[in-house]
PDB file of C-alpha atoms in Angstrom:
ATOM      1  CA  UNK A  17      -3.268  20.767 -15.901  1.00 51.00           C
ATOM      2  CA  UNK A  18      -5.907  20.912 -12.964  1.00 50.00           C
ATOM      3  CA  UNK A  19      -4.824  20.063  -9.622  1.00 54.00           C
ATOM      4  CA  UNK A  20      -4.907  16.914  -7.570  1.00 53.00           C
ATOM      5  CA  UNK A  21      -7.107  13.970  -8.859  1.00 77.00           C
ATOM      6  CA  UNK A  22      -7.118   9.904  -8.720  1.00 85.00           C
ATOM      7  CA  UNK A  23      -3.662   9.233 -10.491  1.00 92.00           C
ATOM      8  CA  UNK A  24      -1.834  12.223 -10.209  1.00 92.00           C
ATOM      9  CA  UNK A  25      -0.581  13.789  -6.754  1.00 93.00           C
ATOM     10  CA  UNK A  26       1.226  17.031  -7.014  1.00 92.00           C
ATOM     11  CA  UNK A  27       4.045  17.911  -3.869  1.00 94.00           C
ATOM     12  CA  UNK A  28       6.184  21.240  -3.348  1.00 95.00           C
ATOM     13  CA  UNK A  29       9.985  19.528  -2.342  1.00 96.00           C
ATOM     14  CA  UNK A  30      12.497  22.361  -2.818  1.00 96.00           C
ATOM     15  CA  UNK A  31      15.082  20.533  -0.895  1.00 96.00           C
ATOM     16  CA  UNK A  32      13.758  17.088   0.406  1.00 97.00           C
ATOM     17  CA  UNK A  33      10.688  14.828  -0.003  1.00 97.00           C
ATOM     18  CA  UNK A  34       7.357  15.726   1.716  1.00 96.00           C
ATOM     19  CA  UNK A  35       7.518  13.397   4.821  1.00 95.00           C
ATOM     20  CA  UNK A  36       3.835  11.786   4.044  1.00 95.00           C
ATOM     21  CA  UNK A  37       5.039  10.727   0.747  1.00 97.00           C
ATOM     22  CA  UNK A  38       4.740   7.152   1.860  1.00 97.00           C
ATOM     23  CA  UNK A  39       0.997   7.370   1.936  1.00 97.00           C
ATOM     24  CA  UNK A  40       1.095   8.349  -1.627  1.00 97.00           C
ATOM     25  CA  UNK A  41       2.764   5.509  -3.253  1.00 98.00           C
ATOM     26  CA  UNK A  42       1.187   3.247  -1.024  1.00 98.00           C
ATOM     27  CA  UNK A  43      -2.151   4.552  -2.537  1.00 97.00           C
ATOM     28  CA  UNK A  44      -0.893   4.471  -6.202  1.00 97.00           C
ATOM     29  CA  UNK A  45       0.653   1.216  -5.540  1.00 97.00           C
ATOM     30  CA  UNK A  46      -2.943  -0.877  -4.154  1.00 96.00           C
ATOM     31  CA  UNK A  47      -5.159   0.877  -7.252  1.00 95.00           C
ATOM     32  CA  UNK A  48      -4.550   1.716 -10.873  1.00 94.00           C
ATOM     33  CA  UNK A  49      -1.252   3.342  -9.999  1.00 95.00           C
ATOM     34  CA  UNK A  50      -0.379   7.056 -10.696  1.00 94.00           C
ATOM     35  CA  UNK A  51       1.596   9.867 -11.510  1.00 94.00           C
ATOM     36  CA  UNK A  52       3.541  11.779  -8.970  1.00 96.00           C
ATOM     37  CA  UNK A  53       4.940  15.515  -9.214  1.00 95.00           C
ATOM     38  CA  UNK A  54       7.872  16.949  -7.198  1.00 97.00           C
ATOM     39  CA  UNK A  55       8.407  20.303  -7.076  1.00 96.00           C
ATOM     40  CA  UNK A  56       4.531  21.797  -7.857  1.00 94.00           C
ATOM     41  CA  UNK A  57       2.462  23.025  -5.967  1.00 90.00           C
ATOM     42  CA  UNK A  58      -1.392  23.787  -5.933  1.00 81.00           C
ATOM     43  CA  UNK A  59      -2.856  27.054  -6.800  1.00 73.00           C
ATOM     44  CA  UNK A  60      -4.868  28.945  -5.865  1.00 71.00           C
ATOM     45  CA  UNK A  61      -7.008  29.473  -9.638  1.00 68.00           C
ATOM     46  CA  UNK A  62      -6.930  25.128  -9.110  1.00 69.00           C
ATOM     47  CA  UNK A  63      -3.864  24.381 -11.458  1.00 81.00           C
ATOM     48  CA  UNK A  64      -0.613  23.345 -10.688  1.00 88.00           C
ATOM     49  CA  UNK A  65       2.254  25.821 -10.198  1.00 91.00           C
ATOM     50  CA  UNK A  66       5.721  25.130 -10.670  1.00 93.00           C
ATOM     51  CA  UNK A  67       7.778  25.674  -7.428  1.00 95.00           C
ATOM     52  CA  UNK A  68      10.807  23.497  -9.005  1.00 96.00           C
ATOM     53  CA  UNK A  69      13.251  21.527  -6.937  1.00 97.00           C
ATOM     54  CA  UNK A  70      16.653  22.604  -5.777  1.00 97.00           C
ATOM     55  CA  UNK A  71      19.054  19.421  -7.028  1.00 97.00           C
ATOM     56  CA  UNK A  72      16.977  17.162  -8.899  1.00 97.00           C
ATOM     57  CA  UNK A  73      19.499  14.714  -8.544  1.00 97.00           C
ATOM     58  CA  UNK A  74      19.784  14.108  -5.236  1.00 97.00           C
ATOM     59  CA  UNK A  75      15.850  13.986  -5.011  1.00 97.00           C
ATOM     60  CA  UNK A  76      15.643  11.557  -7.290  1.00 97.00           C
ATOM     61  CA  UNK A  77      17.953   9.573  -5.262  1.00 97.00           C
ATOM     62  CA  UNK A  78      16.130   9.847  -1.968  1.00 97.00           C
ATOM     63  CA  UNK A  79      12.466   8.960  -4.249  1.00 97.00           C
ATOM     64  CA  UNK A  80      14.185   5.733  -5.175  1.00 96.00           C
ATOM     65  CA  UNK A  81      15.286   5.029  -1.736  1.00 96.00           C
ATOM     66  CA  UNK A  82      12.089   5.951  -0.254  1.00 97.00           C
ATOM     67  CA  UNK A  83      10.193   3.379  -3.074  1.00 97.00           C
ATOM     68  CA  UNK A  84      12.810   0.297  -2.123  1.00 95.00           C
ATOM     69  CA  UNK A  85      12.245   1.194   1.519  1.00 95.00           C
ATOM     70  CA  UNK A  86       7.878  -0.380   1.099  1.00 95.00           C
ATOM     71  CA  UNK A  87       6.561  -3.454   1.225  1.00 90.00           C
ATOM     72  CA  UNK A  88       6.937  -4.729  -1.281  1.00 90.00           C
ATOM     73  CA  UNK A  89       9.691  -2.682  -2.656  1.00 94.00           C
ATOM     74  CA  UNK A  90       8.410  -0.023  -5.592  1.00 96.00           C
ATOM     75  CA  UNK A  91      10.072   0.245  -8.810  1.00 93.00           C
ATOM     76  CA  UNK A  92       9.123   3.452 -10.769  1.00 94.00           C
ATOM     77  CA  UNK A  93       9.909   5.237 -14.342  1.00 95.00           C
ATOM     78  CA  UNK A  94      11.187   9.248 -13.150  1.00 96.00           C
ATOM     79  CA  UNK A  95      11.480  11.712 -15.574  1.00 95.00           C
ATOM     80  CA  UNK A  96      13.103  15.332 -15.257  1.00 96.00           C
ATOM     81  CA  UNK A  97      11.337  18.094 -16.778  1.00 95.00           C
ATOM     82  CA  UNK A  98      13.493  21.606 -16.923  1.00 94.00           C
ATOM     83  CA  UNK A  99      11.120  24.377 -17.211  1.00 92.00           C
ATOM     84  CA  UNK A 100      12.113  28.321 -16.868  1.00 94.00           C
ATOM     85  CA  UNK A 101      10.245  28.821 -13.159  1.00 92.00           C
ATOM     86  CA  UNK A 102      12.266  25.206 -12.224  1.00 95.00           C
ATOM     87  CA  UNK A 103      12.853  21.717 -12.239  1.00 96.00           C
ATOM     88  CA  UNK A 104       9.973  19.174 -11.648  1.00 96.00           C
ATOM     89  CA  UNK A 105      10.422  15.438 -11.156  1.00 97.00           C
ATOM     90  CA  UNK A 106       7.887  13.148 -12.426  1.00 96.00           C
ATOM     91  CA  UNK A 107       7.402   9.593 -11.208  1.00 96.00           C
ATOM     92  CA  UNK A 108       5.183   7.093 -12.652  1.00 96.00           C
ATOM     93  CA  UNK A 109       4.230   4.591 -10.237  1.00 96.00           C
ATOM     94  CA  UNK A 110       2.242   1.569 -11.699  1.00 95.00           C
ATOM     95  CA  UNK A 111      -0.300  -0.373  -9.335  1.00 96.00           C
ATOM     96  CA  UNK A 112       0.794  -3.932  -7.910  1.00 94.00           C
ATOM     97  CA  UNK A 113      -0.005  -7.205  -8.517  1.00 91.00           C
ATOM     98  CA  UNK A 114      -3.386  -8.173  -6.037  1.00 89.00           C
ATOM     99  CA  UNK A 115      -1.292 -10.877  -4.716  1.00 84.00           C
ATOM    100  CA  UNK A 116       1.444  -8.621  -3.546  1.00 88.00           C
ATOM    101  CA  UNK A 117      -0.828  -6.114  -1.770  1.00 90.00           C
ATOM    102  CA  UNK A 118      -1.269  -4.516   0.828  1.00 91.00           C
ATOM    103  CA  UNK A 119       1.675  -1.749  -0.147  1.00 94.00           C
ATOM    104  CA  UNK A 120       2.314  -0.308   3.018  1.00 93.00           C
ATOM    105  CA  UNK A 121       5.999   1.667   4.533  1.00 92.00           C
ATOM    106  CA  UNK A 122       8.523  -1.586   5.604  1.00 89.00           C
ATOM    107  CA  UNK A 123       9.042  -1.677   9.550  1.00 85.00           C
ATOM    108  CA  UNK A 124       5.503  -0.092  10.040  1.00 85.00           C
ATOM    109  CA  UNK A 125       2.509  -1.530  10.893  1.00 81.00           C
ATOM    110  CA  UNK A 126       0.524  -2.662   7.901  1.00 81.00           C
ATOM    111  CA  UNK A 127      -2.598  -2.442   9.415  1.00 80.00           C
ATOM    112  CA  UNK A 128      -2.342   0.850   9.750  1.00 86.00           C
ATOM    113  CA  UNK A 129       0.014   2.148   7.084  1.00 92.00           C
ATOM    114  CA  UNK A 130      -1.827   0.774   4.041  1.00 95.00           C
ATOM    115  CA  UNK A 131      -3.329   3.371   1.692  1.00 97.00           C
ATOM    116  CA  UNK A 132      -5.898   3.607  -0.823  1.00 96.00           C
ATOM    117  CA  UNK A 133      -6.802   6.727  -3.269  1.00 95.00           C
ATOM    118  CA  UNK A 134     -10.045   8.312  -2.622  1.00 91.00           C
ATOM    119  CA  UNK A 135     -10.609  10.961  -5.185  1.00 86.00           C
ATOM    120  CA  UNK A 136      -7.668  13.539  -4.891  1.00 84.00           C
ATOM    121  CA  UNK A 137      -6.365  12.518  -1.577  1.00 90.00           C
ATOM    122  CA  UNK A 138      -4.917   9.577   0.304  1.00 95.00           C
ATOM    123  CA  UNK A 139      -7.058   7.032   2.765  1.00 96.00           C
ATOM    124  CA  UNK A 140      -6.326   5.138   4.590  1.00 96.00           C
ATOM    125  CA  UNK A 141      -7.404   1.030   4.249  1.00 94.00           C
ATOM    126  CA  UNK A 142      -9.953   0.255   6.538  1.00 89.00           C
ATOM    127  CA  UNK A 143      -9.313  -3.092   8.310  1.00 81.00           C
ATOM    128  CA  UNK A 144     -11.761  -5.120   6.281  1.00 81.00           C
ATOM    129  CA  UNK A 145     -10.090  -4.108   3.213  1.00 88.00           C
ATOM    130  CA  UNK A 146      -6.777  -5.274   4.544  1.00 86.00           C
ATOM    131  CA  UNK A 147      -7.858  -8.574   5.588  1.00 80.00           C
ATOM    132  CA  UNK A 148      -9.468  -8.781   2.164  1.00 82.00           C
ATOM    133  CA  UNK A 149      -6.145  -8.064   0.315  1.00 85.00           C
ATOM    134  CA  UNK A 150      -4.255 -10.617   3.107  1.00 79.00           C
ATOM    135  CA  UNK A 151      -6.369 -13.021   2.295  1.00 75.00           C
ATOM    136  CA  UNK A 152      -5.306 -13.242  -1.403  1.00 76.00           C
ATOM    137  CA  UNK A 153      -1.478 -12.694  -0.739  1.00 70.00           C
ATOM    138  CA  UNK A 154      -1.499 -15.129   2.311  1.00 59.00           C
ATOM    139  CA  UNK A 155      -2.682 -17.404  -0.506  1.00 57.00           C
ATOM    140  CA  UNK A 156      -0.594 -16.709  -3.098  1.00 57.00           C
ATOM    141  CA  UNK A 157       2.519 -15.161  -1.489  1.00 54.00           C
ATOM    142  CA  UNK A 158       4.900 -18.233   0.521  1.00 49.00           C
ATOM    143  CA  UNK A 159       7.514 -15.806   1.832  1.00 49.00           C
ATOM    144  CA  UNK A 160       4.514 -15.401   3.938  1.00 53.00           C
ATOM    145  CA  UNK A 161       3.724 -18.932   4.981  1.00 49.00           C
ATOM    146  CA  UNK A 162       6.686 -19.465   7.636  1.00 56.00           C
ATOM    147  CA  UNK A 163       5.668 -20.573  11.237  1.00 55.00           C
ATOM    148  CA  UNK A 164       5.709 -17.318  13.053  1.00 52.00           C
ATOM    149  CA  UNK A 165       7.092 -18.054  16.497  1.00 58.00           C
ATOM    150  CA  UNK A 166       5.330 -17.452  19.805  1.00 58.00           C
ATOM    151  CA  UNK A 167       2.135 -15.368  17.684  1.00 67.00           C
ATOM    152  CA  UNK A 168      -1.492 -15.583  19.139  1.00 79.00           C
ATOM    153  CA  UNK A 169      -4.211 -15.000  17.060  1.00 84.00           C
ATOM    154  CA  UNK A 170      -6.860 -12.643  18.226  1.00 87.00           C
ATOM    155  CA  UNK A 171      -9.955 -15.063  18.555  1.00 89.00           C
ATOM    156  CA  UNK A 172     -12.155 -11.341  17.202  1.00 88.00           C
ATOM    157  CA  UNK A 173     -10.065 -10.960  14.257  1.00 86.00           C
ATOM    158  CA  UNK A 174     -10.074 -14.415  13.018  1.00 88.00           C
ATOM    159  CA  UNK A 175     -13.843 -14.558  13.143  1.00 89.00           C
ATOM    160  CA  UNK A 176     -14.543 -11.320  11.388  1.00 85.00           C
ATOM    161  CA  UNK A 177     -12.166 -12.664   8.879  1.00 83.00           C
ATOM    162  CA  UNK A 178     -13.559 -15.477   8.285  1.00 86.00           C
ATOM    163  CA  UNK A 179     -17.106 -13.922   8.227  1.00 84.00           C
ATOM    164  CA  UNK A 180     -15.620 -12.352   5.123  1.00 79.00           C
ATOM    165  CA  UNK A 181     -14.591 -14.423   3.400  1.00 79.00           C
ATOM    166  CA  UNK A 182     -17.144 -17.044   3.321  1.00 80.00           C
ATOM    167  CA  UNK A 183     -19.648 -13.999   2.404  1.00 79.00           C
ATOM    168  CA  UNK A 184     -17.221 -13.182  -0.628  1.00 72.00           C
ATOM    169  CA  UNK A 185     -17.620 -16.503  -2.072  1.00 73.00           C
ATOM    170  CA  UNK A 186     -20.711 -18.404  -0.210  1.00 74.00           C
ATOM    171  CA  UNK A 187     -20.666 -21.006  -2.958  1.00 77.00           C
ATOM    172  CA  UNK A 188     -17.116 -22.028  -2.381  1.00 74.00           C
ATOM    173  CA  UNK A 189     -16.711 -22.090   0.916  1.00 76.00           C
ATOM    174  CA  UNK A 190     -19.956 -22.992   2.415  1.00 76.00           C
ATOM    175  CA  UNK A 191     -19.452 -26.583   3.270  1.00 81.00           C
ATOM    176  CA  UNK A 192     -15.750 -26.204   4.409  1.00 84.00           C
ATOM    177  CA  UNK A 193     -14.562 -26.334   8.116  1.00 89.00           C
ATOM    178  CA  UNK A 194     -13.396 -22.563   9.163  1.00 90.00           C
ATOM    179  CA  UNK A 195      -9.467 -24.652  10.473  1.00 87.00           C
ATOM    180  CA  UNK A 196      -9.807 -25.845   7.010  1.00 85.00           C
ATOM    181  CA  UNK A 197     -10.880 -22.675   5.584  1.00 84.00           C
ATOM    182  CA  UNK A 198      -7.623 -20.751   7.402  1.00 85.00           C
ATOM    183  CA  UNK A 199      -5.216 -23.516   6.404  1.00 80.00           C
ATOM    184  CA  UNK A 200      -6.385 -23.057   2.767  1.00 77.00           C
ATOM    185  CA  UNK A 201      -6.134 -19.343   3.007  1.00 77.00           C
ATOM    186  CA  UNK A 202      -2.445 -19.596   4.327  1.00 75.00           C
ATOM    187  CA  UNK A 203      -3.140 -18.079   7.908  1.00 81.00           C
ATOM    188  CA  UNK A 204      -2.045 -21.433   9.134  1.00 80.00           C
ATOM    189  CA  UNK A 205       0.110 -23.676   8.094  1.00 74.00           C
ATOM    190  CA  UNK A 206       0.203 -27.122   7.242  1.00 71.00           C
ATOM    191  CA  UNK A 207       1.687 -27.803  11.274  1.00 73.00           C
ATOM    192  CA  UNK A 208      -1.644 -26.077  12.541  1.00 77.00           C
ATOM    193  CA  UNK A 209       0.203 -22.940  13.767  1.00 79.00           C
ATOM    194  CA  UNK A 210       0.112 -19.007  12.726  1.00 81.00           C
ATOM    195  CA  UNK A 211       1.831 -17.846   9.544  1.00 78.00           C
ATOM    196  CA  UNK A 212       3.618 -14.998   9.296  1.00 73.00           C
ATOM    197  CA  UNK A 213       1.278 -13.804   6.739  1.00 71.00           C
ATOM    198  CA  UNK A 214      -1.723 -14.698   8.928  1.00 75.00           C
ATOM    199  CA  UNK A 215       0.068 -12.510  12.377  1.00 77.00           C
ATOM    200  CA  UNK A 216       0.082  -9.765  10.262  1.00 73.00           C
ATOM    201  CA  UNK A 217      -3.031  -8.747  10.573  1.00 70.00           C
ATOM    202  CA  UNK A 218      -5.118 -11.093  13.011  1.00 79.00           C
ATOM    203  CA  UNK A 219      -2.159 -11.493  15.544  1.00 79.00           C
ATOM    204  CA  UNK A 220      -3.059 -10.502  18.828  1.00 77.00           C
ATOM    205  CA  UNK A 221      -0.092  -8.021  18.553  1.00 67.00           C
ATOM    206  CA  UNK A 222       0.798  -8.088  14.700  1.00 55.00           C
ATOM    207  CA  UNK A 223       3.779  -6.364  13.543  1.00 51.00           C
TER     208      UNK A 223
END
């Protein structure tokens, strides 16, 4: 097999995961989903190499761990695979439902801890792209739709937001009042204060 490409991200851990391994399943996570390989490595004629893993066991215990630890937690299918230069651990991580995403690491900043693949490497979201994927799960999601206390909105944010969405559906939301519009979209609630969901990303100091 080549190296690195859209669904499949290959990662030397001998002893313990690589510490960016976040970003990965973040990636796989908010797109089609992918395959992930512990203990390979790339070479240097561009195909994998087996560098195996040390105790497959106990890295398949800190992989799980690592999944339950994003937002939204990560549920995955491993697999072991003994081969004579090692063991390598293979995780198949599907994608998400829309209305669950952004995936980003839980107790970070979403903002900027959100991840998309781009070819054979990780990117990361850009803000629009966020908002976009806020705007269906602020929607959709009511864990979200709490009052969040004390939150400011950042008067910026809000506007480019809603400059957005109007231009990703004109038709529908032409006519309607941009409080309206926010309501509907779950950044407020029906009190007229911030959601959670909508100080996440257009809080003057989201979390």
């Amino acid at each position: 097999l080549k190296n690195d490409h859209q669904t499949v991200e290959a990662k030397e851990a001998l002893d313990s995961l690589p510490r960016d391994i976040a970003q990965t399943m973040s990636a796989f996570a908010n797109g089609i989903g992918g395959v992930l390989l512990l203990g390979v490595k790339e070479g240097l004629s561009h195909y994998f190499e087996i560098t195996g893993v040390n105790d497959p066991s106990k890295l398949q215990t800190d992989l799980q761990n690592e999944s339950a630890s994003m937002e939204p937690p990560l549920r995955q299918a491993i697999h072991v695979i003994q081969s004579d230069k090692g063991a390598v651990i293979v995780a198949e991580f599907p994608p998400i439902p829309k209305e669950q995403r952004p995936c980003f690491k839980s107790g970070t900043d979403l903002g900027t801890n959100s991840f998309a693949r781009s070819g054979d490497s990780n990117r990361r979201l850009t803000r629009q792209e966020v908002q976009e994927m806020l705007a269906v799960r602020g929607s959709k999601d009511h864990s979200l739709l709490g009052v969040a206390e004390e939150a400011e909105l950042d008067n910026g944010k809000v506007a480019e937001f809603l400059k957005i969405v109007r231009l990703s559906n004109q038709s529908r939301y032409a006519g309607l009042p941009d409080e309206d519009l926010l309501r509907h979209l779950g950044v407020f609630g029906s009190n007229g204060k911030p959601t959670i969901a909508g100080t996440l990303v257009l809080g003057s100091n989201p979390r």
